[in-house]
mmCIF file of C-alpha atoms in Angstrom:
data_model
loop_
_atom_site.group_PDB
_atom_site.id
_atom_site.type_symbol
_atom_site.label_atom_id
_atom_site.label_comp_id
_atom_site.label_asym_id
_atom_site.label_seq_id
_atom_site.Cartn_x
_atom_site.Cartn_y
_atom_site.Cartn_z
ATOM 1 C CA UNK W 426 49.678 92.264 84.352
ATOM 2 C CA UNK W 427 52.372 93.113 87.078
ATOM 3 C CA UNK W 428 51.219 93.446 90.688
ATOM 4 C CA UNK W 429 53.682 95.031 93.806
ATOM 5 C CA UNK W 430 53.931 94.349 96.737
ATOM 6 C CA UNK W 431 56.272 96.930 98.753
ATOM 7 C CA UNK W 432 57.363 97.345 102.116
ATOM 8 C CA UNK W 433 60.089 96.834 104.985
ATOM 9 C CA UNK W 434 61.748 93.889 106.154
ATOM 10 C CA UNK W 435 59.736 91.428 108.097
ATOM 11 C CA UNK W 436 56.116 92.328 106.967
ATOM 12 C CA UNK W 437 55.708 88.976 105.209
ATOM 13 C CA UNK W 438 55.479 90.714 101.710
ATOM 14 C CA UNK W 439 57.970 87.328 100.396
ATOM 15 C CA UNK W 440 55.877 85.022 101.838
ATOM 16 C CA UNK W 441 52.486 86.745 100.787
ATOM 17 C CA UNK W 442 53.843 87.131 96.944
ATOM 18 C CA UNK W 443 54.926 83.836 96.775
ATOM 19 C CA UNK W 444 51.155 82.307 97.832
ATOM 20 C CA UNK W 445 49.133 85.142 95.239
ATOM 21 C CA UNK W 446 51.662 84.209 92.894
ATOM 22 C CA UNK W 447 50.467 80.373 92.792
ATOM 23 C CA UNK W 448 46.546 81.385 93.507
ATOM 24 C CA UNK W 449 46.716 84.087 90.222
ATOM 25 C CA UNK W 450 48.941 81.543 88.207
ATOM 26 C CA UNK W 451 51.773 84.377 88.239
ATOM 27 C CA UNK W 452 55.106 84.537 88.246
ATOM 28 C CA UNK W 453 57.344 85.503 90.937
ATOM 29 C CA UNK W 454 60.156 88.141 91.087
ATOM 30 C CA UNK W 455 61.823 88.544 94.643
ATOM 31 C CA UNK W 456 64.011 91.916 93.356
ATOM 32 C CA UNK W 457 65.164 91.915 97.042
ATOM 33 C CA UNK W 458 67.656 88.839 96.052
ATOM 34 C CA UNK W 459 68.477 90.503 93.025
ATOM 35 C CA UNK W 460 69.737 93.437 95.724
ATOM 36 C CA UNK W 461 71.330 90.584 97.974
ATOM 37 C CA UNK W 462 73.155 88.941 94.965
ATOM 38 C CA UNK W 463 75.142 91.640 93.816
ATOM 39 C CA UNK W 464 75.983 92.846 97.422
ATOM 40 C CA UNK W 465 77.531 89.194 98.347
ATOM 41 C CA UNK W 466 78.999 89.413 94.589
ATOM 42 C CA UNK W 467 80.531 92.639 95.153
ATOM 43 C CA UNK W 468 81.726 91.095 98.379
ATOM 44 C CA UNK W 469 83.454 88.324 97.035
ATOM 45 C CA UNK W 470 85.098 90.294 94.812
ATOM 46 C CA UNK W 471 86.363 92.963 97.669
ATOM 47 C CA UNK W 472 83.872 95.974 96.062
ATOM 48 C CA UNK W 473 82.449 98.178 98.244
ATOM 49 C CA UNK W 474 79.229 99.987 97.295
ATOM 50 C CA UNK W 475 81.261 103.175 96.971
ATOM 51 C CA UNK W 476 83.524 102.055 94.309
ATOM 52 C CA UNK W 477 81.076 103.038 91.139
ATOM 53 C CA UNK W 478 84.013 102.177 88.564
ATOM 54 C CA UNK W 479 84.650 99.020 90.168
ATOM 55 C CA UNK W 480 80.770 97.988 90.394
ATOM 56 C CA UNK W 481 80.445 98.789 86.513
ATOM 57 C CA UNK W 482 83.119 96.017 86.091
ATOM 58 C CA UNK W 483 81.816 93.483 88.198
ATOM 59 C CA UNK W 484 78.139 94.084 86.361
ATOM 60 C CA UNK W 485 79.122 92.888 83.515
ATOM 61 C CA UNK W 486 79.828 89.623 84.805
ATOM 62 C CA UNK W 487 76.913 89.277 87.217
ATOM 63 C CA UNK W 488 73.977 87.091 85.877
ATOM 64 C CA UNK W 489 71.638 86.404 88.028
ATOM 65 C CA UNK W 490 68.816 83.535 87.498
ATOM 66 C CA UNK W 491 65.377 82.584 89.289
ATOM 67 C CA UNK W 492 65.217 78.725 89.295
ATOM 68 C CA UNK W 493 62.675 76.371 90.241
ATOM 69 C CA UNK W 494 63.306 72.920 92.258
ATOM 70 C CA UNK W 495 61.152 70.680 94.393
ATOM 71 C CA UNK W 496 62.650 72.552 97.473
ATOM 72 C CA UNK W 497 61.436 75.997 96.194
ATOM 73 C CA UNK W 498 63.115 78.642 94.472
ATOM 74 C CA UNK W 499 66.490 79.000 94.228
ATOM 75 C CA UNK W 500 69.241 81.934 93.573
ATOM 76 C CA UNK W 501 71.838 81.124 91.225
ATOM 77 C CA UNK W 502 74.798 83.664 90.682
ATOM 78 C CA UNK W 503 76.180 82.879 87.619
ATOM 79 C CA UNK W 504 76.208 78.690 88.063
ATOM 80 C CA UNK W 505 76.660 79.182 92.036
ATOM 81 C CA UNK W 506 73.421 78.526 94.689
ATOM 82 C CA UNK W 507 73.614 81.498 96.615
ATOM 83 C CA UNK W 508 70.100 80.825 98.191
ATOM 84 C CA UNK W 509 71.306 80.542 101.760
ATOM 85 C CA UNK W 510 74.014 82.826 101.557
ATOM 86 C CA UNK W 511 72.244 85.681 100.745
ATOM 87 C CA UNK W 512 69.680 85.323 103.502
ATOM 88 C CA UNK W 513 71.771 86.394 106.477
ATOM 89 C CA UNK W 514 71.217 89.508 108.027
ATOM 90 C CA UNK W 515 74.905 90.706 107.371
ATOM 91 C CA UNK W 516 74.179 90.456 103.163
ATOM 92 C CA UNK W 517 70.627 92.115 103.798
ATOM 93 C CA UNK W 518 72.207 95.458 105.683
ATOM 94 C CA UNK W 519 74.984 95.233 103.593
ATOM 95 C CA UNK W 520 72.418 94.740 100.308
ATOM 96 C CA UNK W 521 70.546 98.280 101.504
ATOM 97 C CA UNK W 522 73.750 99.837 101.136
ATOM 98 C CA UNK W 523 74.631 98.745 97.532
ATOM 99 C CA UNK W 524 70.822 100.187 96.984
ATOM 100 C CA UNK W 525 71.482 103.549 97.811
ATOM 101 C CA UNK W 526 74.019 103.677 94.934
ATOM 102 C CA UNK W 527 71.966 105.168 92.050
ATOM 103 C CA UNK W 528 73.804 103.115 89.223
ATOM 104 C CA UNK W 529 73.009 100.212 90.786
ATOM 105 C CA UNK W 530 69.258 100.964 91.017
ATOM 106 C CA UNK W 531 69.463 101.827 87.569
ATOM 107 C CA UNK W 532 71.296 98.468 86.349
ATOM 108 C CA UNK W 533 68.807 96.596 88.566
ATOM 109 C CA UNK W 534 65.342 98.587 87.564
ATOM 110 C CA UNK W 535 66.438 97.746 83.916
ATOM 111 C CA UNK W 536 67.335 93.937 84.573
ATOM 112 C CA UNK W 537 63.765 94.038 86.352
ATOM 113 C CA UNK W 538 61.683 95.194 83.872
ATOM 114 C CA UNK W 539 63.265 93.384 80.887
ATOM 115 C CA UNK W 540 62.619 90.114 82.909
ATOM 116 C CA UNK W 541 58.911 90.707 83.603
ATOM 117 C CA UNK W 542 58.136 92.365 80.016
ATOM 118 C CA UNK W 543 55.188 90.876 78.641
ATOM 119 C CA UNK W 544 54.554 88.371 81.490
ATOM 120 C CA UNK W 545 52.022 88.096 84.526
ATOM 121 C CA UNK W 546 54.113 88.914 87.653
ATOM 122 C CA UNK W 547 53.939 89.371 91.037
ATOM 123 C CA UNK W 548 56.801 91.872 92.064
ATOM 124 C CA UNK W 549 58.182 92.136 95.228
ATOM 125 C CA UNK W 550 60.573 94.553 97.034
ATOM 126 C CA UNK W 551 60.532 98.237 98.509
ATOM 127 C CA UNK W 552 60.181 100.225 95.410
ATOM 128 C CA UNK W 553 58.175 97.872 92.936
ATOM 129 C CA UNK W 554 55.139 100.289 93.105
ATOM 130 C CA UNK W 555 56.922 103.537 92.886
ATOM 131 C CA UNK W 556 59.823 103.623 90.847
ATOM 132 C CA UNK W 557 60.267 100.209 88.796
ATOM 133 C CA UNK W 558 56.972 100.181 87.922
ATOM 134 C CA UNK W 559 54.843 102.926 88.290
ATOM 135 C CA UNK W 560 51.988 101.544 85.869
ATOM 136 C CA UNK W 561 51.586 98.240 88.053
ATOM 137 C CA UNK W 562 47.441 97.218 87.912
ATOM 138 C CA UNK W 563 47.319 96.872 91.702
ATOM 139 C CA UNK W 564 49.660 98.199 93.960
ATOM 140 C CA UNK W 565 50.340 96.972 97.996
ATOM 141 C CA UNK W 566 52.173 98.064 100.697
ATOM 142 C CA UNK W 567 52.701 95.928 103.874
ATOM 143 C CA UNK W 568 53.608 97.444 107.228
ATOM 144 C CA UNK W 569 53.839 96.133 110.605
ATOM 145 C CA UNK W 570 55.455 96.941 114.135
ATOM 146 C CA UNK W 571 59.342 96.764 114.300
ATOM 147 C CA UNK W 572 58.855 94.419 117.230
ATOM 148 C CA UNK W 573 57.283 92.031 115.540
ATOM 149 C CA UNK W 574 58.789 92.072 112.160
ATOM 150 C CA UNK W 575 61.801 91.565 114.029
ATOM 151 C CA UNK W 576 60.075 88.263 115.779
ATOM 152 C CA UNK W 577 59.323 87.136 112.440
ATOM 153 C CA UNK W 578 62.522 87.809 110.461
ATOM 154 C CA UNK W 579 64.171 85.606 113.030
ATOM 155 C CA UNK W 580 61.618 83.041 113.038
ATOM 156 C CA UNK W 581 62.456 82.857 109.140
ATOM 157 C CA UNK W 582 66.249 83.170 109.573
ATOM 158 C CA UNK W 583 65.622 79.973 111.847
ATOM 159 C CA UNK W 584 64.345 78.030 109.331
ATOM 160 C CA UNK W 585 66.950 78.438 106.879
ATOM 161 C CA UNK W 586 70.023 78.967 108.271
ATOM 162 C CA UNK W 587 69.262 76.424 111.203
ATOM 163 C CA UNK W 588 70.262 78.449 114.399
ATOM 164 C CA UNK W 589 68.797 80.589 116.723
ATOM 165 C CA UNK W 590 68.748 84.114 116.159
ATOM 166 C CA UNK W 591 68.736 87.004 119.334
ATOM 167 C CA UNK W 592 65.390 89.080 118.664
ATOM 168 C CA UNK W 593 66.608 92.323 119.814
ATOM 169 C CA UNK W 594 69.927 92.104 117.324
ATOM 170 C CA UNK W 595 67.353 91.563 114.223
ATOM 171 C CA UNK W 596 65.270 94.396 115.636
ATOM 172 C CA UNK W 597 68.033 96.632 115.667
ATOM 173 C CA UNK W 598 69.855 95.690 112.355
ATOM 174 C CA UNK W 599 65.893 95.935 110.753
ATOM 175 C CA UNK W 600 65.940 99.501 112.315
ATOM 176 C CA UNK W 601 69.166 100.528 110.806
ATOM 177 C CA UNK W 602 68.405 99.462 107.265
ATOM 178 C CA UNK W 603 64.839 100.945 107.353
ATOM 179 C CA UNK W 604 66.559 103.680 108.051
ATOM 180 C CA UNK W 605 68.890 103.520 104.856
ATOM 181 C CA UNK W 606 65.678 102.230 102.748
ATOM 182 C CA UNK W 607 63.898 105.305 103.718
ATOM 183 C CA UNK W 608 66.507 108.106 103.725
ATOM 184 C CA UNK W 609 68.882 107.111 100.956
ATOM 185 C CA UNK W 610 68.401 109.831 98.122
ATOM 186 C CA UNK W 611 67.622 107.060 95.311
ATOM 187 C CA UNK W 612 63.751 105.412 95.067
ATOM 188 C CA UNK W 613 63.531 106.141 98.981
ATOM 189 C CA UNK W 614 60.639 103.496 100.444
ATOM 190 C CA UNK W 615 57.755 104.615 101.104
ATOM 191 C CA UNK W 616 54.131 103.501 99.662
ATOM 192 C CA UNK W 617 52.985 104.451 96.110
ATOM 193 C CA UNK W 618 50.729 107.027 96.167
ATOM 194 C CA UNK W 619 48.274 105.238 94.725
ATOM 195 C CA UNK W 620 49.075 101.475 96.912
ATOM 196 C CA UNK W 621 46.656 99.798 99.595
ATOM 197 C CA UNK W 622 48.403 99.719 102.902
ATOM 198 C CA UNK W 623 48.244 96.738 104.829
ATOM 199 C CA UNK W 624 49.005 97.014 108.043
ATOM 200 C CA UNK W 625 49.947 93.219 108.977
ATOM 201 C CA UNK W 626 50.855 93.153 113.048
ATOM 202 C CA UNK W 627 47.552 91.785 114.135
ATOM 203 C CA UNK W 628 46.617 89.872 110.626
ATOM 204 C CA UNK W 629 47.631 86.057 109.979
ATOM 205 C CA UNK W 630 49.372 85.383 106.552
ATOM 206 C CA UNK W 631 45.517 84.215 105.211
ATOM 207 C CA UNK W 632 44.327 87.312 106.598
ATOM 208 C CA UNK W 633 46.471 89.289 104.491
ATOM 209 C CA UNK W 634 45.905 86.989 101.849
ATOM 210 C CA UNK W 635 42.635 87.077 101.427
ATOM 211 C CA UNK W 636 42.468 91.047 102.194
ATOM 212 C CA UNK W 637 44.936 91.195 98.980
ATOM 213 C CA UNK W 638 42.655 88.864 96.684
ATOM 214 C CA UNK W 639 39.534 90.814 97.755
ATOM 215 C CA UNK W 640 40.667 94.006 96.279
ATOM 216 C CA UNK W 641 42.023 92.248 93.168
ATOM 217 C CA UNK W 642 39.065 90.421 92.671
ATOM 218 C CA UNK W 643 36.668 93.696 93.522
ATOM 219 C CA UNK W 644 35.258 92.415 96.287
#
């Protein structure tokens, strides 16, 4: 059974997936570091999201692997722990970029659906429900005010990268890639016609939670 959970940056949609995950006994897939991965890949190897030729190359090399430790998941490109370095706001505006390129969507949709074939999943990202898979059991889209998405993607930046992070910077880089999520002309985000729509500002992460469980379980 797959199960998506969709929306912008800073709704909690990682941390939500990653507790229904555990509760349902599924697994996991965080496509948004998939997206992250290849843009600090392509980085390292001086490609820009325009070079389509270049990015073909550079696929062929890039596997990317889910791994499990006692300090949570990790992100491994290739052999290399990337699971800090992809969490900076730089890789995440510059990951929304590489998105709008319609080869990569196709490389990644592929790569996502081969790894979840057959398996119990809890997918998360900004076009799980609509595009990657449309035929997902139970669909969910989590929304909240920019101001405090913004509070809480720098709240979680805190925690693991260690510094302080200015509020009104995150806002504004959160603005400018919901802006390229939402206009770019391949698997634009919005919610699946058919997804519940949470909107989190006022809810707690139980809230949402057990809002999410209740329409799984029928309640």
């Amino acid at each position: 059974m797959i199960i998506t959970i969709d929306g912008p940056a800073g709704v909690g949609k990682g941390t939500i997936a990653k507790i229904i995950s555990k509760s349902l006994g599924f697994k996991y897939l965080d496509s948004g570091a998939m997206y992250r991965a290849l843009a600090l890949f392509a980085e390292l190897n001086g490609v820009t999201e325009k070079d389509s030729d270049k990015l073909k190359k550079i696929l062929i090399d890039l596997h990317i692997q889910f791994i499990d430790s006692k300090d949570g998941e990790r992100v491994l490109i290739n052999t290399d722990d990337v699971t800090e370095d992809i969490r900076t706001n730089e890789i995440s505006t510059l990951a929304s970029k590489f998105a709008a390129n319609n080869f990569v969507r196709t490389i990644l949709r592929e790569m996502q659906r081969r790894l979840v074939k057959n398996k119990d999943y809890i997918a998360e990202g900004r076009d799980m429900g609509t595009y990657v898979f449309p035929d997902a059991k139970y669909k969910f889209y989590l929304d909240a005010d920019l101001a405090i998405r913004a509070k809480r993607r720098a709240g979680q930046l805190k925690e693991i990268l260690g510094i302080a992070i200015n509020e009104d910077r995150v806002a504004k880089e959160i603005s400018d890639r919901d802006n390229l999520d939402m206009t770019r002309e391949s698997c634009p985000l919005h919610p699946a016609d058919d997804a519940v729509i949470i909107n989190t500002t006022d809810m707690s992460i139980d809230d949402v939670v057990k809002k999410i469980e209740s329409v799984i379980n029928g309640a």
